[in-house]
Structures are given as C-alpha cells and as structure tokens.
Coordinates of N, CA and C in Angstrom, one line a residue:
M1 N -66.9 -48.2 -255.1 CA -67.9 -48.4 -256.1 C -68.8 -49.5 -255.6
A2 N -68.3 -50.5 -254.9 CA -69.1 -51.6 -254.4 C -70.1 -51.2 -253.3
V3 N -69.6 -50.2 -252.5 CA -70.5 -49.7 -251.5 C -71.6 -48.9 -252.1
F4 N -71.3 -48.1 -253.1 CA -72.4 -47.3 -253.8 C -73.3 -48.3 -254.5
F5 N -72.8 -49.4 -255.1 CA -73.7 -50.3 -255.8 C -74.7 -50.9 -254.8
V6 N -74.3 -51.3 -253.6 CA -75.2 -51.9 -252.7 C -76.3 -51.0 -252.2
F7 N -75.8 -49.7 -251.9 CA -76.8 -48.7 -251.5 C -77.8 -48.4 -252.6
A8 N -77.3 -48.3 -253.8 CA -78.1 -48.0 -255.0 C -79.2 -49.1 -255.2
A9 N -78.8 -50.4 -255.1 CA -79.7 -51.5 -255.2 C -80.8 -51.4 -254.2
I10 N -80.5 -51.1 -253.0 CA -81.5 -51.0 -251.9 C -82.4 -49.8 -252.2
F11 N -81.9 -48.7 -252.7 CA -82.7 -47.5 -253.0 C -83.7 -47.9 -254.2
W12 N -83.2 -48.5 -255.2 CA -84.0 -48.8 -256.4 C -85.1 -49.9 -256.0
G13 N -84.7 -50.7 -255.0 CA -85.7 -51.7 -254.6 C -87.0 -51.1 -254.0
A14 N -86.8 -49.9 -253.4 CA -88.0 -49.2 -252.9 C -88.6 -48.3 -254.0
Y15 N -87.7 -47.5 -254.6 CA -88.2 -46.5 -255.6 C -88.9 -47.1 -256.8
E16 N -88.5 -48.3 -257.3 CA -89.1 -48.9 -258.4 C -90.4 -49.6 -258.1
Q17 N -90.9 -49.5 -256.9 CA -92.2 -50.0 -256.6 C -93.3 -49.0 -257.1
A18 N -92.9 -47.9 -257.7 CA -93.9 -47.0 -258.3 C -94.7 -47.6 -259.3
G19 N -94.2 -48.5 -260.1 CA -94.9 -49.2 -261.1 C -95.5 -50.5 -260.7
S20 N -95.4 -50.9 -259.4 CA -95.9 -52.2 -259.0 C -96.8 -51.9 -257.7
S21 N -96.2 -52.1 -256.6 CA -97.0 -52.0 -255.3 C -97.7 -50.7 -255.1
L22 N -97.0 -49.6 -255.4 CA -97.6 -48.3 -255.2 C -98.6 -48.0 -256.3
N23 N -98.5 -48.5 -257.5 CA -99.5 -48.3 -258.5 C -100.8 -49.1 -258.1
L24 N -100.5 -50.3 -257.6 CA -101.7 -51.1 -257.1 C -102.4 -50.5 -255.9
F25 N -101.6 -49.8 -255.1 CA -102.1 -49.1 -253.9 C -103.0 -48.0 -254.5
G26 N -102.5 -47.2 -255.5 CA -103.3 -46.2 -256.1 C -104.6 -46.7 -256.7
D27 N -104.5 -47.8 -257.4 CA -105.7 -48.4 -258.1 C -106.7 -48.9 -257.1
R28 N -106.3 -49.5 -256.0 CA -107.2 -50.2 -255.1 C -107.7 -49.3 -254.0
Y29 N -106.8 -48.3 -253.6 CA -107.1 -47.7 -252.3 C -107.2 -46.2 -252.3
T30 N -107.1 -45.6 -253.5 CA -107.2 -44.1 -253.6 C -108.4 -43.7 -254.4
T31 N -109.0 -42.6 -254.1 CA -110.1 -42.1 -254.9 C -109.5 -41.5 -256.2
L32 N -110.0 -42.0 -257.3 CA -109.4 -41.7 -258.6 C -110.1 -40.5 -259.3
H33 N -110.3 -39.5 -258.5 CA -110.9 -38.3 -259.1 C -110.5 -37.1 -258.2
V34 N -110.4 -36.0 -258.8 CA -110.0 -34.7 -258.1 C -110.9 -33.6 -258.7
L35 N -111.7 -32.9 -257.8 CA -112.5 -31.8 -258.2 C -113.4 -32.2 -259.4
G36 N -114.0 -33.4 -259.3 CA -114.9 -33.9 -260.3 C -114.3 -34.5 -261.5
F37 N -112.9 -34.4 -261.6 CA -112.2 -35.0 -262.8 C -111.7 -36.4 -262.4
S38 N -112.1 -37.4 -263.2 CA -111.6 -38.8 -263.0 C -110.4 -39.1 -263.9
F39 N -109.6 -40.0 -263.4 CA -108.4 -40.4 -264.1 C -108.0 -41.8 -263.8
P40 N -107.4 -42.5 -264.7 CA -107.0 -43.9 -264.5 C -105.8 -43.9 -263.5
S41 N -105.7 -45.0 -262.8 CA -104.6 -45.2 -261.8 C -103.2 -45.2 -262.5
S42 N -103.2 -45.6 -263.8 CA -101.9 -45.6 -264.5 C -101.2 -44.3 -264.6
W43 N -102.0 -43.2 -264.4 CA -101.5 -41.8 -264.5 C -100.5 -41.6 -263.4
Y44 N -100.6 -42.3 -262.3 CA -99.7 -42.1 -261.1 C -98.3 -42.3 -261.5
V45 N -98.0 -43.2 -262.5 CA -96.6 -43.4 -262.8 C -96.0 -42.2 -263.4
G46 N -96.7 -41.3 -264.0 CA -96.2 -40.1 -264.6 C -95.8 -39.0 -263.5
V47 N -96.3 -39.2 -262.3 CA -96.1 -38.2 -261.3 C -94.6 -38.0 -261.0
Q48 N -93.9 -39.1 -260.9 CA -92.5 -39.1 -260.6 C -91.7 -38.3 -261.7
A49 N -92.0 -38.6 -262.9 CA -91.4 -37.9 -264.0 C -91.6 -36.4 -263.9
L50 N -92.9 -36.0 -263.6 CA -93.2 -34.6 -263.5 C -92.4 -33.9 -262.4
F51 N -92.2 -34.6 -261.3 CA -91.4 -34.0 -260.2 C -90.0 -34.0 -260.5
V52 N -89.5 -34.9 -261.3 CA -88.1 -34.8 -261.8 C -87.9 -33.5 -262.6
I53 N -88.8 -33.2 -263.5 CA -88.7 -32.1 -264.4 C -88.8 -30.8 -263.5
L54 N -89.6 -30.8 -262.5 CA -89.8 -29.6 -261.7 C -88.7 -29.4 -260.7
L55 N -88.2 -30.5 -260.1 CA -87.2 -30.4 -259.1 C -85.7 -30.4 -259.5
A56 N -85.4 -31.0 -260.7 CA -84.0 -31.0 -261.1 C -83.4 -29.7 -261.2
P57 N -84.0 -28.6 -261.7 CA -83.4 -27.3 -261.7 C -83.2 -26.8 -260.3
V58 N -84.1 -27.1 -259.4 CA -83.9 -26.7 -258.0 C -82.7 -27.3 -257.4
F59 N -82.5 -28.6 -257.6 CA -81.4 -29.3 -257.0 C -80.1 -28.8 -257.6
A60 N -80.1 -28.5 -259.0 CA -78.9 -28.0 -259.6 C -78.5 -26.7 -259.0
W61 N -79.5 -25.8 -258.8 CA -79.3 -24.5 -258.2 C -78.8 -24.6 -256.8
L62 N -79.4 -25.6 -256.0 CA -79.0 -25.8 -254.6 C -77.6 -26.2 -254.5
W63 N -77.1 -27.2 -255.3 CA -75.7 -27.7 -255.2 C -74.7 -26.5 -255.5
I64 N -75.0 -25.7 -256.5 CA -74.2 -24.6 -256.8 C -74.2 -23.5 -255.7
R65 N -75.4 -23.3 -255.2 CA -75.6 -22.3 -254.1 C -74.8 -22.6 -252.9
L66 N -74.8 -23.9 -252.5 CA -74.1 -24.4 -251.3 C -72.6 -24.2 -251.4
G67 N -72.1 -24.3 -252.7 CA -70.6 -24.1 -252.9 C -69.8 -25.1 -252.1
R68 N -68.9 -24.7 -251.3 CA -68.0 -25.6 -250.5 C -68.8 -26.4 -249.5
Y69 N -70.0 -26.0 -249.2 CA -70.8 -26.7 -248.2 C -71.7 -27.8 -248.8
E70 N -71.6 -27.9 -250.1 CA -72.3 -29.0 -250.8 C -72.0 -30.3 -250.2
P71 N -73.0 -31.2 -249.9 CA -72.8 -32.5 -249.4 C -71.9 -33.3 -250.3
T72 N -71.1 -34.2 -249.7 CA -70.3 -35.1 -250.5 C -71.2 -36.2 -251.1
T73 N -70.6 -36.9 -252.1 CA -71.4 -38.0 -252.8 C -71.9 -39.0 -251.8
P74 N -71.1 -39.6 -250.9 CA -71.6 -40.5 -249.9 C -72.7 -40.0 -249.1
T75 N -72.7 -38.7 -248.7 CA -73.7 -38.0 -247.9 C -75.0 -37.9 -248.8
K76 N -74.9 -37.6 -250.0 CA -76.1 -37.5 -250.9 C -76.7 -38.9 -251.0
F77 N -75.9 -40.0 -251.1 CA -76.5 -41.3 -251.2 C -77.3 -41.6 -249.9
A78 N -76.7 -41.2 -248.8 CA -77.4 -41.4 -247.5 C -78.7 -40.7 -247.4
F79 N -78.7 -39.5 -247.9 CA -80.0 -38.7 -248.0 C -81.0 -39.4 -248.9
G80 N -80.5 -39.9 -250.1 CA -81.4 -40.6 -251.0 C -82.1 -41.7 -250.4
L81 N -81.3 -42.5 -249.6 CA -81.9 -43.7 -248.9 C -82.9 -43.2 -247.9
F82 N -82.6 -42.2 -247.2 CA -83.4 -41.7 -246.1 C -84.8 -41.2 -246.7
F83 N -84.7 -40.4 -247.7 CA -86.0 -39.9 -248.3 C -86.9 -41.0 -248.9
V84 N -86.3 -42.0 -249.5 CA -87.1 -43.0 -250.1 C -87.7 -43.9 -249.0
G85 N -87.0 -44.1 -247.9 CA -87.6 -44.7 -246.7 C -88.7 -43.9 -246.1
L86 N -88.4 -42.6 -246.0 CA -89.4 -41.7 -245.4 C -90.7 -41.7 -246.2
S87 N -90.6 -41.9 -247.5 CA -91.8 -41.9 -248.3 C -92.8 -43.0 -248.0
F88 N -92.2 -44.2 -247.7 CA -93.0 -45.3 -247.3 C -93.5 -45.2 -245.9
L89 N -92.8 -44.6 -245.0 CA -93.3 -44.4 -243.7 C -94.4 -43.3 -243.7
F90 N -94.3 -42.4 -244.6 CA -95.4 -41.4 -244.8 C -96.7 -42.1 -245.2
L91 N -96.6 -43.2 -246.0 CA -97.8 -43.9 -246.4 C -98.4 -44.8 -245.3
L92 N -97.7 -44.9 -244.2 CA -98.2 -45.7 -243.1 C -99.5 -45.1 -242.6
I93 N -99.6 -43.8 -242.6 CA -100.8 -43.1 -242.1 C -102.1 -43.6 -242.8
P94 N -102.1 -43.4 -244.1 CA -103.3 -43.9 -244.8 C -103.4 -45.4 -244.8
A95 N -102.3 -46.1 -244.8 CA -102.3 -47.6 -244.8 C -103.0 -48.1 -243.6
M96 N -102.7 -47.5 -242.4 CA -103.3 -48.0 -241.2 C -104.8 -47.8 -241.2
A97 N -105.3 -46.7 -241.8 CA -106.7 -46.4 -241.9 C -107.4 -47.4 -242.8
I98 N -106.7 -47.7 -243.9 CA -107.2 -48.7 -244.9 C -107.3 -50.1 -244.3
Q99 N -106.3 -50.5 -243.5 CA -106.2 -51.8 -242.9 C -107.3 -51.9 -241.8
E100 N -107.6 -50.8 -241.2 CA -108.7 -50.8 -240.1 C -110.0 -51.0 -240.8
S101 N -110.2 -50.4 -242.0 CA -111.5 -50.6 -242.7 C -111.6 -52.1 -243.2
L102 N -110.5 -52.6 -243.6 CA -110.6 -54.0 -244.1 C -110.8 -55.0 -242.9
G103 N -110.3 -54.6 -241.7 CA -110.4 -55.5 -240.6 C -111.9 -55.5 -240.1
G104 N -112.6 -54.5 -240.4 CA -114.0 -54.4 -240.0 C -114.9 -55.2 -240.9
G105 N -114.3 -55.8 -242.0 CA -115.1 -56.6 -242.9 C -115.8 -55.9 -244.0
G106 N -115.7 -54.6 -244.0 CA -116.3 -53.8 -245.0 C -115.4 -53.6 -246.2
A107 N -115.9 -52.7 -247.1 CA -115.1 -52.4 -248.3 C -113.9 -51.6 -247.9
A108 N -112.9 -51.7 -248.7 CA -111.6 -51.0 -248.4 C -111.8 -49.5 -248.5
L109 N -111.3 -48.8 -247.5 CA -111.4 -47.3 -247.5 C -110.5 -46.8 -248.7
R110 N -111.0 -45.8 -249.4 CA -110.2 -45.1 -250.4 C -109.8 -43.7 -249.9
V111 N -108.5 -43.5 -249.9 CA -107.9 -42.3 -249.4 C -107.7 -41.3 -250.5
S112 N -107.3 -40.1 -250.1 CA -107.0 -39.0 -251.1 C -105.8 -39.4 -251.9
P113 N -105.9 -39.1 -253.2 CA -104.7 -39.4 -254.1 C -103.5 -38.6 -253.7
F114 N -103.7 -37.5 -252.9 CA -102.5 -36.7 -252.6 C -101.6 -37.4 -251.6
W115 N -102.1 -38.4 -250.9 CA -101.2 -39.2 -250.1 C -100.1 -39.9 -251.0
L116 N -100.5 -40.4 -252.1 CA -99.6 -41.1 -253.0 C -98.7 -40.0 -253.8
V117 N -99.3 -38.9 -254.1 CA -98.5 -37.8 -254.8 C -97.5 -37.3 -253.8
G118 N -97.9 -37.2 -252.5 CA -96.9 -36.8 -251.5 C -95.8 -37.8 -251.3
C119 N -96.1 -39.0 -251.4 CA -95.1 -40.1 -251.3 C -94.1 -40.0 -252.5
Y120 N -94.6 -39.7 -253.7 CA -93.7 -39.6 -254.8 C -92.9 -38.3 -254.8
F121 N -93.4 -37.3 -254.2 CA -92.6 -36.0 -254.0 C -91.4 -36.3 -253.1
I122 N -91.7 -37.0 -252.0 CA -90.6 -37.3 -251.1 C -89.5 -38.2 -251.8
Q123 N -90.0 -39.2 -252.5 CA -89.1 -40.1 -253.3 C -88.2 -39.4 -254.2
E124 N -88.8 -38.3 -254.9 CA -88.0 -37.6 -255.9 C -86.9 -36.8 -255.2
L125 N -87.1 -36.4 -254.0 CA -86.0 -35.7 -253.2 C -84.8 -36.7 -253.1
G126 N -85.2 -38.0 -252.9 CA -84.2 -39.0 -252.7 C -83.5 -39.4 -254.1
E127 N -84.4 -39.5 -255.1 CA -83.9 -39.9 -256.4 C -82.9 -38.9 -257.0
L128 N -83.2 -37.6 -256.8 CA -82.3 -36.5 -257.3 C -81.1 -36.4 -256.5
S129 N -81.1 -36.9 -255.3 CA -79.9 -36.9 -254.4 C -79.0 -38.1 -254.8
L130 N -79.5 -39.1 -255.4 CA -78.7 -40.4 -255.6 C -78.5 -40.7 -257.1
S131 N -79.5 -40.7 -257.9 CA -79.4 -41.2 -259.2 C -78.4 -40.5 -260.1
P132 N -78.5 -39.2 -260.3 CA -77.5 -38.5 -261.2 C -76.1 -38.4 -260.5
V133 N -76.1 -38.4 -259.2 CA -74.8 -38.4 -258.5 C -74.1 -39.7 -258.6
G134 N -74.9 -40.8 -258.6 CA -74.3 -42.1 -258.7 C -73.7 -42.3 -260.1
L135 N -74.5 -41.9 -261.1 CA -74.0 -42.0 -262.5 C -72.7 -41.3 -262.7
S136 N -72.6 -40.1 -262.1 CA -71.4 -39.3 -262.2 C -70.2 -39.9 -261.5
V137 N -70.4 -40.4 -260.3 CA -69.3 -40.9 -259.5 C -68.8 -42.2 -260.1
F138 N -69.7 -43.0 -260.6 CA -69.2 -44.2 -261.3 C -68.3 -43.9 -262.5
T139 N -68.7 -42.8 -263.2 CA -67.8 -42.4 -264.3 C -66.5 -42.0 -263.8
K140 N -66.4 -41.2 -262.7 CA -65.2 -40.7 -262.2 C -64.3 -41.7 -261.6
L141 N -64.9 -42.7 -260.9 CA -64.1 -43.7 -260.2 C -63.6 -44.8 -261.1
S142 N -64.3 -45.0 -262.2 CA -63.9 -46.1 -263.1 C -62.6 -45.9 -263.8
P143 N -61.8 -47.0 -263.9 CA -60.6 -46.9 -264.8 C -61.0 -46.6 -266.2
V144 N -60.2 -45.7 -266.8 CA -60.6 -45.1 -268.1 C -61.0 -46.2 -269.1
K145 N -60.3 -47.3 -269.2 CA -60.5 -48.3 -270.2 C -61.7 -49.1 -270.0
I146 N -62.3 -49.1 -268.8 CA -63.5 -49.9 -268.6 C -64.7 -49.0 -268.1
V147 N -64.7 -47.8 -268.5 CA -65.8 -46.9 -268.0 C -67.2 -47.4 -268.5
G148 N -67.3 -47.8 -269.7 CA -68.5 -48.3 -270.3 C -69.0 -49.5 -269.5
M149 N -68.1 -50.5 -269.2 CA -68.5 -51.7 -268.4 C -69.0 -51.3 -267.0
M150 N -68.3 -50.4 -266.4 CA -68.6 -50.0 -265.0 C -70.0 -49.2 -265.0
L151 N -70.3 -48.5 -266.0 CA -71.6 -47.9 -266.1 C -72.7 -48.9 -266.2
G152 N -72.3 -50.0 -266.9 CA -73.3 -51.1 -267.0 C -73.5 -51.7 -265.6
L153 N -72.5 -51.7 -264.8 CA -72.6 -52.2 -263.4 C -73.5 -51.3 -262.6
W154 N -73.4 -50.0 -262.9 CA -74.3 -49.1 -262.2 C -75.8 -49.4 -262.5
F155 N -76.0 -49.6 -263.8 CA -77.4 -49.9 -264.2 C -77.8 -51.3 -263.7
L156 N -76.9 -52.2 -263.5 CA -77.2 -53.5 -262.9 C -77.8 -53.3 -261.5
A157 N -77.3 -52.3 -260.8 CA -77.9 -52.0 -259.4 C -79.4 -51.7 -259.6
D158 N -79.8 -51.0 -260.6 CA -81.2 -50.6 -260.9 C -81.9 -51.9 -261.2
A159 N -81.3 -52.8 -262.0 CA -82.0 -54.1 -262.3 C -82.2 -54.9 -261.1
V160 N -81.2 -55.0 -260.2 CA -81.4 -55.7 -258.9 C -82.6 -55.1 -258.2
G161 N -82.6 -53.8 -258.1 CA -83.6 -53.1 -257.4 C -85.0 -53.4 -258.0
N162 N -85.1 -53.4 -259.3 CA -86.4 -53.8 -260.0 C -86.9 -55.2 -259.6
K163 N -85.9 -56.1 -259.5 CA -86.2 -57.5 -259.1 C -86.8 -57.5 -257.7
V164 N -86.1 -56.7 -256.8 CA -86.6 -56.7 -255.4 C -87.9 -56.0 -255.3
A165 N -88.1 -54.9 -256.1 CA -89.4 -54.2 -256.1 C -90.5 -55.1 -256.5
G166 N -90.3 -55.9 -257.6 CA -91.3 -56.9 -258.0 C -91.6 -57.9 -257.0
Y167 N -90.6 -58.4 -256.3 CA -90.8 -59.4 -255.2 C -91.6 -58.8 -254.1
A168 N -91.3 -57.5 -253.7 CA -92.1 -56.9 -252.6 C -93.5 -56.6 -253.0
A169 N -93.8 -56.3 -254.3 CA -95.1 -56.1 -254.8 C -96.0 -57.3 -254.7
G170 N -95.4 -58.5 -254.6 CA -96.1 -59.7 -254.5 C -96.8 -59.9 -253.2
F171 N -96.4 -59.1 -252.2 CA -97.0 -59.2 -250.9 C -98.2 -58.2 -250.7
I172 N -98.5 -57.4 -251.6 CA -99.5 -56.3 -251.4 C -100.9 -56.9 -251.2
S173 N -101.1 -58.1 -251.8 CA -102.5 -58.8 -251.6 C -102.5 -59.7 -250.4
T174 N -101.4 -60.0 -249.8 CA -101.4 -61.0 -248.7 C -100.9 -60.4 -247.4
A175 N -100.0 -59.5 -247.4 CA -99.5 -58.9 -246.2 C -100.3 -57.6 -245.8
P176 N -100.4 -57.3 -244.6 CA -101.1 -56.1 -244.2 C -100.3 -54.9 -244.7
L177 N -101.0 -53.9 -245.3 CA -100.3 -52.8 -245.9 C -99.4 -52.1 -244.9
P178 N -99.8 -51.8 -243.7 CA -98.8 -51.1 -242.8 C -97.5 -51.9 -242.6
Q179 N -97.7 -53.2 -242.6 CA -96.5 -54.1 -242.4 C -95.6 -54.0 -243.6
L180 N -96.1 -54.0 -244.8 CA -95.4 -54.0 -246.0 C -94.6 -52.7 -246.1
F181 N -95.3 -51.6 -245.9 CA -94.7 -50.2 -246.0 C -93.7 -50.0 -244.9
A182 N -94.0 -50.5 -243.7 CA -93.1 -50.3 -242.6 C -91.7 -51.1 -242.8
V183 N -91.8 -52.3 -243.4 CA -90.6 -53.0 -243.7 C -89.8 -52.3 -244.7
V184 N -90.4 -51.9 -245.8 CA -89.6 -51.2 -246.9 C -89.0 -49.9 -246.3
G185 N -89.9 -49.1 -245.6 CA -89.4 -47.9 -245.1 C -88.3 -48.1 -244.1
G186 N -88.5 -49.1 -243.2 CA -87.5 -49.3 -242.2 C -86.1 -49.8 -242.7
V187 N -86.2 -50.6 -243.7 CA -84.9 -51.1 -244.4 C -84.2 -49.9 -245.0
C188 N -84.9 -49.1 -245.7 CA -84.2 -47.9 -246.3 C -83.7 -46.9 -245.3
V189 N -84.5 -46.6 -244.3 CA -84.0 -45.7 -243.3 C -82.8 -46.3 -242.5
G190 N -82.9 -47.6 -242.2 CA -81.8 -48.2 -241.6 C -80.5 -48.2 -242.5
A191 N -80.7 -48.4 -243.8 CA -79.5 -48.4 -244.7 C -79.0 -47.0 -244.8
S192 N -79.9 -46.0 -244.7 CA -79.4 -44.6 -244.7 C -78.5 -44.3 -243.5
L193 N -78.9 -44.8 -242.3 CA -78.1 -44.6 -241.1 C -76.7 -45.2 -241.3
I194 N -76.7 -46.4 -241.9 CA -75.4 -47.1 -242.1 C -74.6 -46.2 -243.1
A195 N -75.3 -45.7 -244.1 CA -74.6 -44.9 -245.1 C -74.0 -43.6 -244.5
F196 N -74.7 -43.0 -243.6 CA -74.2 -41.8 -242.9 C -73.0 -42.2 -242.1
A197 N -73.0 -43.3 -241.4 CA -71.9 -43.8 -240.6 C -70.6 -44.1 -241.5
L198 N -70.9 -44.4 -242.7 CA -69.7 -44.8 -243.6 C -69.3 -43.6 -244.5
V199 N -69.8 -42.4 -244.3 CA -69.4 -41.3 -245.1 C -67.9 -41.1 -245.1
K200 N -67.3 -41.0 -244.0 CA -65.9 -40.7 -243.9 C -65.0 -41.8 -244.5
P201 N -65.3 -43.1 -244.1 CA -64.5 -44.2 -244.7 C -64.6 -44.2 -246.2
V202 N -65.8 -44.0 -246.7 CA -66.0 -44.1 -248.2 C -65.3 -42.9 -248.9
R203 N -65.3 -41.7 -248.3 CA -64.6 -40.6 -248.8 C -63.1 -40.9 -248.9
R204 N -62.6 -41.5 -247.9 CA -61.1 -41.9 -248.0 C -60.9 -42.9 -249.1
L205 N -61.8 -43.8 -249.3 CA -61.6 -44.8 -250.4 C -61.7 -44.2 -251.8
M206 N -62.4 -43.0 -251.9 CA -62.6 -42.4 -253.1 C -61.3 -41.7 -253.6
G207 N -60.3 -41.5 -252.8 CA -59.0 -41.0 -253.2 C -59.1 -39.6 -253.8
G208 N -59.9 -38.7 -253.2 CA -59.9 -37.3 -253.6 C -60.9 -37.1 -254.7
V209 N -61.6 -38.1 -255.3 CA -62.6 -37.9 -256.3 C -63.8 -37.3 -255.7
H210 N -64.4 -36.2 -256.3 CA -65.6 -35.6 -255.7 C -66.8 -35.8 -256.6

C-alpha cells in the first residue's frame, strides 16, 4: 500500500494540474474558438470529465475482454504514470513553438485547442488505469477494521498530488514552458519505469490479492 501511495501521489501531482498550469496554458496560449464558436478557457476543465464518461465503459469492457491476460494492479499503476507523463511530453511540441515566439519579443503564439484536448485524452487513459484500480486495491489490502481509515490514506495521496500540482503551476509564468512540461513528463515517465520494474516484487507483497 505504501508503494501504491507514492506512485499515486506522483500521478496526481501531474494530473491535477488540469485546474492550474494546464488551464493557464489554455487561457494564455490556445485559441479559444472552434469553427467560429468562442468559449471561455474554464471549459477546458470539463474535458477530463467528458473523457471519463466516454472511456470508462471502454476500459470496463477491455478488462473483461482480456480475461486472464488483464494487467495486474501494479502494471496498471505503471501504465497510469506512463500515460500522464506522455501527456506532458505531447505538449512539448506546441510549448516549443510558443517559447520560440516569446523569444522573438513578439506576442505569444496561440495554438490549436486540440493540443490541450489531446493532452487530456492521454491523461484519461492513465487516470482510468490508476484511479479506480487504486481505490479498489486499497479496499482489498486494508485490514477489515480500518478500511475507512486506509481509504482516507488513499485520498491523502490525491491531496499530496494537489499540493505538488499547485507548486508546479507557480512556475508557468517564470520557467520556460518546454522546461516545465519536460520536467513533469520526465518525472512521471521515470516513475513509470520504476513501477514496471517493481511489478513482480509488489505482486508478491500483495499476498494473492488481485
């Protein structure tokens, strides 16, 4: 459970930037109109929820369809970290173009909103690999008498992640965008590689719990 807690906190530290650094990115650096329709940048926050609704049935079907080939819980955590890291590396492409425009002394380039929507889509692949799975495994691994307290510990990982996300968002006005996104993405992808390496040891520690 301690291993899952650490990986979850790292994941949420990136994912929860949707309401901070990524929303600021959307407000400052994306074109807020599509096919002549204008919208406020705050609407971006709802994109993740929309993808959850659309993708949750797909993931539920996929796990059932895979049967005995379904990835283990530690493997799903590793994929969750990988996807959230990949989403920030995906944003490096528009971030470098924006940074180049700022370096020229001109106004900041505004990129297509679909860059941010694509980022959120990739993040949801990770969120659906980790969040419901983590909630389930914490319930199964907890001693019966303290299940409620241990679920509180699971949500504490989210709280830690929110704190980290807020800290990272403080650099969006001072650090170059490519550097900020590369660090967040690199940390998460690096954590995913460690998680993949720990799959077998963690499965042994789980004592047969699936």
